[in-house]
């Protein structure tokens, strides 16, 4: 898997300059970014590139269930989430890791077992400026999916929706085109709207 920087992706035409600007602003302002797309769309490549925008001296906790987010650096700690039949579930590993101290998170693949724990982390204010990815076909589907997954972890629907609108600030959707080229197809700001959220194109 190629280790592209965000600038590389712009030069290749995969990442519009305006999208990079929006993501870089989130990194500086410590706002949380969700990358989404279906399997094979290039989520991990983009997430790894965006992680390169995070300050090198700040502590970052990397949570992933694969090898795609092996981010190097003295301030980067990596925790592998095993989805096999193990005593230490992904939810337990996430809960233990994020409670160890405030720091930015880079989460490679948010799934149902740990979604509620991650949402709590994002709204706590202790992990501002985080990056995460999940599989979904659009920004709206990704947010609804995260809200739905959180229902199994003590959230009501209204609480989950309010958590989404408070804890996620920008969604970047990637897609694989018929010719195999990976491209950012959607960039949207997330804003509170009643007991839910609204998406505003960036």
PDB file of C-alpha atoms in Angstrom:
ATOM      1  CA  UNK A   1       0.000   0.000   0.000  1.00  0.00           C
ATOM      2  CA  UNK A   2       1.554   3.298  -1.075  1.00  0.00           C
ATOM      3  CA  UNK A   3       2.343   5.819   1.623  1.00  0.00           C
ATOM      4  CA  UNK A   4       1.093   9.024   0.002  1.00  0.00           C
ATOM      5  CA  UNK A   5       1.120  12.418   1.648  1.00  0.00           C
ATOM      6  CA  UNK A   6      -1.840  14.770   1.386  1.00  0.00           C
ATOM      7  CA  UNK A   7       0.159  16.864  -1.076  1.00  0.00           C
ATOM      8  CA  UNK A   8       0.782  13.753  -3.194  1.00  0.00           C
ATOM      9  CA  UNK A   9      -2.961  13.091  -3.344  1.00  0.00           C
ATOM     10  CA  UNK A  10      -3.636  16.673  -4.444  1.00  0.00           C
ATOM     11  CA  UNK A  11      -1.042  16.409  -7.216  1.00  0.00           C
ATOM     12  CA  UNK A  12      -2.556  13.093  -8.347  1.00  0.00           C
ATOM     13  CA  UNK A  13      -6.013  14.630  -8.524  1.00  0.00           C
ATOM     14  CA  UNK A  14      -7.452  12.410  -5.787  1.00  0.00           C
ATOM     15  CA  UNK A  15      -7.812  15.154  -3.187  1.00  0.00           C
ATOM     16  CA  UNK A  16      -9.181  18.576  -4.206  1.00  0.00           C
ATOM     17  CA  UNK A  17      -7.143  21.480  -2.800  1.00  0.00           C
ATOM     18  CA  UNK A  18     -10.283  22.828  -1.119  1.00  0.00           C
ATOM     19  CA  UNK A  19     -10.752  19.499   0.691  1.00  0.00           C
ATOM     20  CA  UNK A  20      -7.152  19.527   1.861  1.00  0.00           C
ATOM     21  CA  UNK A  21      -7.628  23.078   3.107  1.00  0.00           C
ATOM     22  CA  UNK A  22     -10.731  22.063   5.069  1.00  0.00           C
ATOM     23  CA  UNK A  23      -8.957  19.073   6.613  1.00  0.00           C
ATOM     24  CA  UNK A  24      -5.835  21.078   7.458  1.00  0.00           C
ATOM     25  CA  UNK A  25      -7.998  23.701   9.152  1.00  0.00           C
ATOM     26  CA  UNK A  26      -9.621  20.978  11.244  1.00  0.00           C
ATOM     27  CA  UNK A  27      -6.185  19.710  12.273  1.00  0.00           C
ATOM     28  CA  UNK A  28      -5.118  23.188  13.400  1.00  0.00           C
ATOM     29  CA  UNK A  29      -8.405  23.942  15.152  1.00  0.00           C
ATOM     30  CA  UNK A  30      -8.533  20.474  16.750  1.00  0.00           C
ATOM     31  CA  UNK A  31     -11.777  19.455  15.091  1.00  0.00           C
ATOM     32  CA  UNK A  32     -12.696  15.849  14.318  1.00  0.00           C
ATOM     33  CA  UNK A  33     -12.773  14.447  10.779  1.00  0.00           C
ATOM     34  CA  UNK A  34     -14.544  11.286   9.584  1.00  0.00           C
ATOM     35  CA  UNK A  35     -13.391   9.615   6.357  1.00  0.00           C
ATOM     36  CA  UNK A  36     -15.922   7.324   4.725  1.00  0.00           C
ATOM     37  CA  UNK A  37     -16.348   5.198   1.622  1.00  0.00           C
ATOM     38  CA  UNK A  38     -17.089   1.639   0.623  1.00  0.00           C
ATOM     39  CA  UNK A  39     -14.482  -1.121   0.762  1.00  0.00           C
ATOM     40  CA  UNK A  40     -11.625  -0.492  -1.644  1.00  0.00           C
ATOM     41  CA  UNK A  41     -12.411   3.194  -2.078  1.00  0.00           C
ATOM     42  CA  UNK A  42      -9.140   4.430  -0.584  1.00  0.00           C
ATOM     43  CA  UNK A  43     -10.221   5.326   2.967  1.00  0.00           C
ATOM     44  CA  UNK A  44      -7.065   4.079   4.639  1.00  0.00           C
ATOM     45  CA  UNK A  45      -4.792   5.782   2.105  1.00  0.00           C
ATOM     46  CA  UNK A  46      -6.555   9.098   2.683  1.00  0.00           C
ATOM     47  CA  UNK A  47      -6.699   8.659   6.458  1.00  0.00           C
ATOM     48  CA  UNK A  48      -2.971   7.963   6.618  1.00  0.00           C
ATOM     49  CA  UNK A  49      -2.260  10.999   4.450  1.00  0.00           C
ATOM     50  CA  UNK A  50      -4.424  13.241   6.644  1.00  0.00           C
ATOM     51  CA  UNK A  51      -2.678  11.891   9.745  1.00  0.00           C
ATOM     52  CA  UNK A  52       0.459  13.473   8.312  1.00  0.00           C
ATOM     53  CA  UNK A  53      -1.168  16.876   8.923  1.00  0.00           C
ATOM     54  CA  UNK A  54      -1.208  16.329  12.689  1.00  0.00           C
ATOM     55  CA  UNK A  55       1.531  18.049  14.694  1.00  0.00           C
ATOM     56  CA  UNK A  56       4.491  15.715  15.069  1.00  0.00           C
ATOM     57  CA  UNK A  57       5.080  16.633  18.726  1.00  0.00           C
ATOM     58  CA  UNK A  58       1.528  15.943  19.911  1.00  0.00           C
ATOM     59  CA  UNK A  59       0.644  12.508  21.298  1.00  0.00           C
ATOM     60  CA  UNK A  60      -1.523  10.444  18.965  1.00  0.00           C
ATOM     61  CA  UNK A  61      -3.173   7.113  19.706  1.00  0.00           C
ATOM     62  CA  UNK A  62      -3.626   4.938  16.607  1.00  0.00           C
ATOM     63  CA  UNK A  63      -6.365   2.295  16.839  1.00  0.00           C
ATOM     64  CA  UNK A  64      -6.640  -0.117  13.922  1.00  0.00           C
ATOM     65  CA  UNK A  65      -7.624  -3.676  13.104  1.00  0.00           C
ATOM     66  CA  UNK A  66      -5.119  -4.013  10.264  1.00  0.00           C
ATOM     67  CA  UNK A  67      -1.622  -2.881   9.305  1.00  0.00           C
ATOM     68  CA  UNK A  68      -2.551   0.102   7.147  1.00  0.00           C
ATOM     69  CA  UNK A  69      -2.042   2.742   9.846  1.00  0.00           C
ATOM     70  CA  UNK A  70       1.451   2.001  11.059  1.00  0.00           C
ATOM     71  CA  UNK A  71       2.265   5.668  11.689  1.00  0.00           C
ATOM     72  CA  UNK A  72       5.841   6.203  12.749  1.00  0.00           C
ATOM     73  CA  UNK A  73       6.980   8.702  15.335  1.00  0.00           C
ATOM     74  CA  UNK A  74       7.999   8.922  19.000  1.00  0.00           C
ATOM     75  CA  UNK A  75       4.650  10.451  19.965  1.00  0.00           C
ATOM     76  CA  UNK A  76       2.573   7.826  18.115  1.00  0.00           C
ATOM     77  CA  UNK A  77       1.240   4.852  20.072  1.00  0.00           C
ATOM     78  CA  UNK A  78      -0.491   2.021  18.235  1.00  0.00           C
ATOM     79  CA  UNK A  79      -3.093  -0.380  19.641  1.00  0.00           C
ATOM     80  CA  UNK A  80      -4.224  -3.270  17.456  1.00  0.00           C
ATOM     81  CA  UNK A  81      -7.924  -4.139  17.661  1.00  0.00           C
ATOM     82  CA  UNK A  82      -8.393  -7.879  17.286  1.00  0.00           C
ATOM     83  CA  UNK A  83     -11.761  -8.857  15.865  1.00  0.00           C
ATOM     84  CA  UNK A  84     -11.198 -12.555  16.408  1.00  0.00           C
ATOM     85  CA  UNK A  85     -12.461 -14.657  19.313  1.00  0.00           C
ATOM     86  CA  UNK A  86     -10.248 -13.110  21.987  1.00  0.00           C
ATOM     87  CA  UNK A  87     -10.710 -12.222  25.633  1.00  0.00           C
ATOM     88  CA  UNK A  88      -9.897  -8.563  24.944  1.00  0.00           C
ATOM     89  CA  UNK A  89     -12.688  -7.217  22.737  1.00  0.00           C
ATOM     90  CA  UNK A  90     -12.231  -4.155  20.501  1.00  0.00           C
ATOM     91  CA  UNK A  91     -14.595  -2.225  22.770  1.00  0.00           C
ATOM     92  CA  UNK A  92     -12.539  -3.075  25.862  1.00  0.00           C
ATOM     93  CA  UNK A  93      -9.291  -2.205  24.096  1.00  0.00           C
ATOM     94  CA  UNK A  94     -10.696   1.142  22.937  1.00  0.00           C
ATOM     95  CA  UNK A  95     -12.125   1.986  26.364  1.00  0.00           C
ATOM     96  CA  UNK A  96      -8.874   1.176  28.158  1.00  0.00           C
ATOM     97  CA  UNK A  97      -6.701   3.036  25.642  1.00  0.00           C
ATOM     98  CA  UNK A  98      -8.658   6.262  25.373  1.00  0.00           C
ATOM     99  CA  UNK A  99      -9.048   6.563  29.128  1.00  0.00           C
ATOM    100  CA  UNK A 100      -5.282   6.496  29.562  1.00  0.00           C
ATOM    101  CA  UNK A 101      -5.079  10.204  28.824  1.00  0.00           C
ATOM    102  CA  UNK A 102      -6.166  13.039  26.498  1.00  0.00           C
ATOM    103  CA  UNK A 103      -4.645  12.855  23.015  1.00  0.00           C
ATOM    104  CA  UNK A 104      -5.672  12.858  19.386  1.00  0.00           C
ATOM    105  CA  UNK A 105      -7.043   9.610  18.012  1.00  0.00           C
ATOM    106  CA  UNK A 106      -6.549   8.075  14.574  1.00  0.00           C
ATOM    107  CA  UNK A 107      -9.022   5.220  14.158  1.00  0.00           C
ATOM    108  CA  UNK A 108      -8.755   3.087  11.052  1.00  0.00           C
ATOM    109  CA  UNK A 109     -12.061   1.234  10.999  1.00  0.00           C
ATOM    110  CA  UNK A 110     -14.931   2.103  13.338  1.00  0.00           C
ATOM    111  CA  UNK A 111     -17.260  -0.893  13.755  1.00  0.00           C
ATOM    112  CA  UNK A 112     -20.304  -1.683  15.931  1.00  0.00           C
ATOM    113  CA  UNK A 113     -18.589  -3.119  19.045  1.00  0.00           C
ATOM    114  CA  UNK A 114     -16.626   0.033  19.822  1.00  0.00           C
ATOM    115  CA  UNK A 115     -18.682   2.763  18.091  1.00  0.00           C
ATOM    116  CA  UNK A 116     -20.404   3.960  21.269  1.00  0.00           C
ATOM    117  CA  UNK A 117     -17.135   4.124  23.190  1.00  0.00           C
ATOM    118  CA  UNK A 118     -15.545   6.130  20.383  1.00  0.00           C
ATOM    119  CA  UNK A 119     -18.500   8.510  20.229  1.00  0.00           C
ATOM    120  CA  UNK A 120     -18.170   9.134  23.969  1.00  0.00           C
ATOM    121  CA  UNK A 121     -14.490   9.895  23.454  1.00  0.00           C
ATOM    122  CA  UNK A 122     -15.199  12.384  20.668  1.00  0.00           C
ATOM    123  CA  UNK A 123     -17.780  14.352  22.669  1.00  0.00           C
ATOM    124  CA  UNK A 124     -15.705  14.338  25.864  1.00  0.00           C
ATOM    125  CA  UNK A 125     -13.392  17.097  24.622  1.00  0.00           C
ATOM    126  CA  UNK A 126     -10.343  15.054  25.660  1.00  0.00           C
ATOM    127  CA  UNK A 127      -9.548  13.852  22.133  1.00  0.00           C
ATOM    128  CA  UNK A 128     -10.216  16.896  19.976  1.00  0.00           C
ATOM    129  CA  UNK A 129      -8.516  16.923  16.589  1.00  0.00           C
ATOM    130  CA  UNK A 130      -9.037  13.230  15.887  1.00  0.00           C
ATOM    131  CA  UNK A 131      -9.350  11.332  12.606  1.00  0.00           C
ATOM    132  CA  UNK A 132     -11.474   8.246  12.036  1.00  0.00           C
ATOM    133  CA  UNK A 133     -12.784   6.140   9.184  1.00  0.00           C
ATOM    134  CA  UNK A 134     -15.765   3.878   8.618  1.00  0.00           C
ATOM    135  CA  UNK A 135     -17.263   2.050   5.664  1.00  0.00           C
ATOM    136  CA  UNK A 136     -20.350   3.708   4.183  1.00  0.00           C
ATOM    137  CA  UNK A 137     -21.487   4.965   0.795  1.00  0.00           C
ATOM    138  CA  UNK A 138     -22.045   8.607   1.739  1.00  0.00           C
ATOM    139  CA  UNK A 139     -21.551  11.124   4.537  1.00  0.00           C
ATOM    140  CA  UNK A 140     -25.200  10.876   5.606  1.00  0.00           C
ATOM    141  CA  UNK A 141     -25.122   7.071   5.644  1.00  0.00           C
ATOM    142  CA  UNK A 142     -21.900   7.089   7.678  1.00  0.00           C
ATOM    143  CA  UNK A 143     -23.345   9.351  10.369  1.00  0.00           C
ATOM    144  CA  UNK A 144     -26.600   7.391  10.596  1.00  0.00           C
ATOM    145  CA  UNK A 145     -24.613   4.193  10.787  1.00  0.00           C
ATOM    146  CA  UNK A 146     -22.506   5.454  13.711  1.00  0.00           C
ATOM    147  CA  UNK A 147     -25.607   6.670  15.523  1.00  0.00           C
ATOM    148  CA  UNK A 148     -27.328   3.305  15.017  1.00  0.00           C
ATOM    149  CA  UNK A 149     -24.297   1.349  16.192  1.00  0.00           C
ATOM    150  CA  UNK A 150     -24.136   3.454  19.370  1.00  0.00           C
ATOM    151  CA  UNK A 151     -27.641   2.356  20.396  1.00  0.00           C
ATOM    152  CA  UNK A 152     -26.179  -0.910  21.638  1.00  0.00           C
ATOM    153  CA  UNK A 153     -23.899   0.935  24.058  1.00  0.00           C
ATOM    154  CA  UNK A 154     -26.290   2.899  26.237  1.00  0.00           C
ATOM    155  CA  UNK A 155     -27.259   5.711  23.866  1.00  0.00           C
ATOM    156  CA  UNK A 156     -30.817   6.619  22.967  1.00  0.00           C
ATOM    157  CA  UNK A 157     -31.353   7.667  19.347  1.00  0.00           C
ATOM    158  CA  UNK A 158     -31.564  11.359  20.310  1.00  0.00           C
ATOM    159  CA  UNK A 159     -28.431  11.103  22.457  1.00  0.00           C
ATOM    160  CA  UNK A 160     -26.528   9.387  19.660  1.00  0.00           C
ATOM    161  CA  UNK A 161     -27.592  12.012  17.119  1.00  0.00           C
ATOM    162  CA  UNK A 162     -26.621  14.868  19.428  1.00  0.00           C
ATOM    163  CA  UNK A 163     -23.310  13.130  20.059  1.00  0.00           C
ATOM    164  CA  UNK A 164     -22.658  12.840  16.339  1.00  0.00           C
ATOM    165  CA  UNK A 165     -23.382  16.522  15.743  1.00  0.00           C
ATOM    166  CA  UNK A 166     -21.124  17.522  18.637  1.00  0.00           C
ATOM    167  CA  UNK A 167     -18.301  15.057  18.101  1.00  0.00           C
ATOM    168  CA  UNK A 168     -17.822  14.998  14.319  1.00  0.00           C
ATOM    169  CA  UNK A 169     -17.155  18.234  12.466  1.00  0.00           C
ATOM    170  CA  UNK A 170     -16.197  17.272   8.914  1.00  0.00           C
ATOM    171  CA  UNK A 171     -16.956  14.212   6.761  1.00  0.00           C
ATOM    172  CA  UNK A 172     -14.819  13.361   3.738  1.00  0.00           C
ATOM    173  CA  UNK A 173     -16.274  10.758   1.387  1.00  0.00           C
ATOM    174  CA  UNK A 174     -14.035   8.830  -1.015  1.00  0.00           C
ATOM    175  CA  UNK A 175     -15.094   6.739  -3.989  1.00  0.00           C
ATOM    176  CA  UNK A 176     -13.492   4.409  -6.499  1.00  0.00           C
ATOM    177  CA  UNK A 177     -14.413   5.377 -10.045  1.00  0.00           C
ATOM    178  CA  UNK A 178     -15.120   2.818 -12.816  1.00  0.00           C
ATOM    179  CA  UNK A 179     -11.571   3.170 -14.106  1.00  0.00           C
ATOM    180  CA  UNK A 180     -10.226   2.293 -10.655  1.00  0.00           C
ATOM    181  CA  UNK A 181      -9.144   5.828  -9.739  1.00  0.00           C
ATOM    182  CA  UNK A 182      -9.741   6.853  -6.119  1.00  0.00           C
ATOM    183  CA  UNK A 183     -11.133  10.331  -5.633  1.00  0.00           C
ATOM    184  CA  UNK A 184     -12.684  12.439  -2.870  1.00  0.00           C
ATOM    185  CA  UNK A 185     -16.310  12.747  -3.933  1.00  0.00           C
ATOM    186  CA  UNK A 186     -17.877  14.533  -0.952  1.00  0.00           C
ATOM    187  CA  UNK A 187     -16.748  16.958   1.742  1.00  0.00           C
ATOM    188  CA  UNK A 188     -19.313  18.220   4.234  1.00  0.00           C
ATOM    189  CA  UNK A 189     -19.373  20.138   7.497  1.00  0.00           C
ATOM    190  CA  UNK A 190     -21.530  18.674  10.262  1.00  0.00           C
ATOM    191  CA  UNK A 191     -23.678  21.092  12.257  1.00  0.00           C
ATOM    192  CA  UNK A 192     -26.283  20.554  15.008  1.00  0.00           C
ATOM    193  CA  UNK A 193     -29.904  20.703  13.887  1.00  0.00           C
ATOM    194  CA  UNK A 194     -32.503  20.128  16.585  1.00  0.00           C
ATOM    195  CA  UNK A 195     -31.873  16.660  18.000  1.00  0.00           C
ATOM    196  CA  UNK A 196     -29.809  15.663  14.994  1.00  0.00           C
ATOM    197  CA  UNK A 197     -27.426  17.136  12.468  1.00  0.00           C
ATOM    198  CA  UNK A 198     -27.306  18.762   9.079  1.00  0.00           C
ATOM    199  CA  UNK A 199     -24.617  18.457   6.422  1.00  0.00           C
ATOM    200  CA  UNK A 200     -23.333  21.540   4.657  1.00  0.00           C
ATOM    201  CA  UNK A 201     -21.053  21.120   1.621  1.00  0.00           C
ATOM    202  CA  UNK A 202     -17.554  22.381   2.377  1.00  0.00           C
TER     203      UNK A 202
END
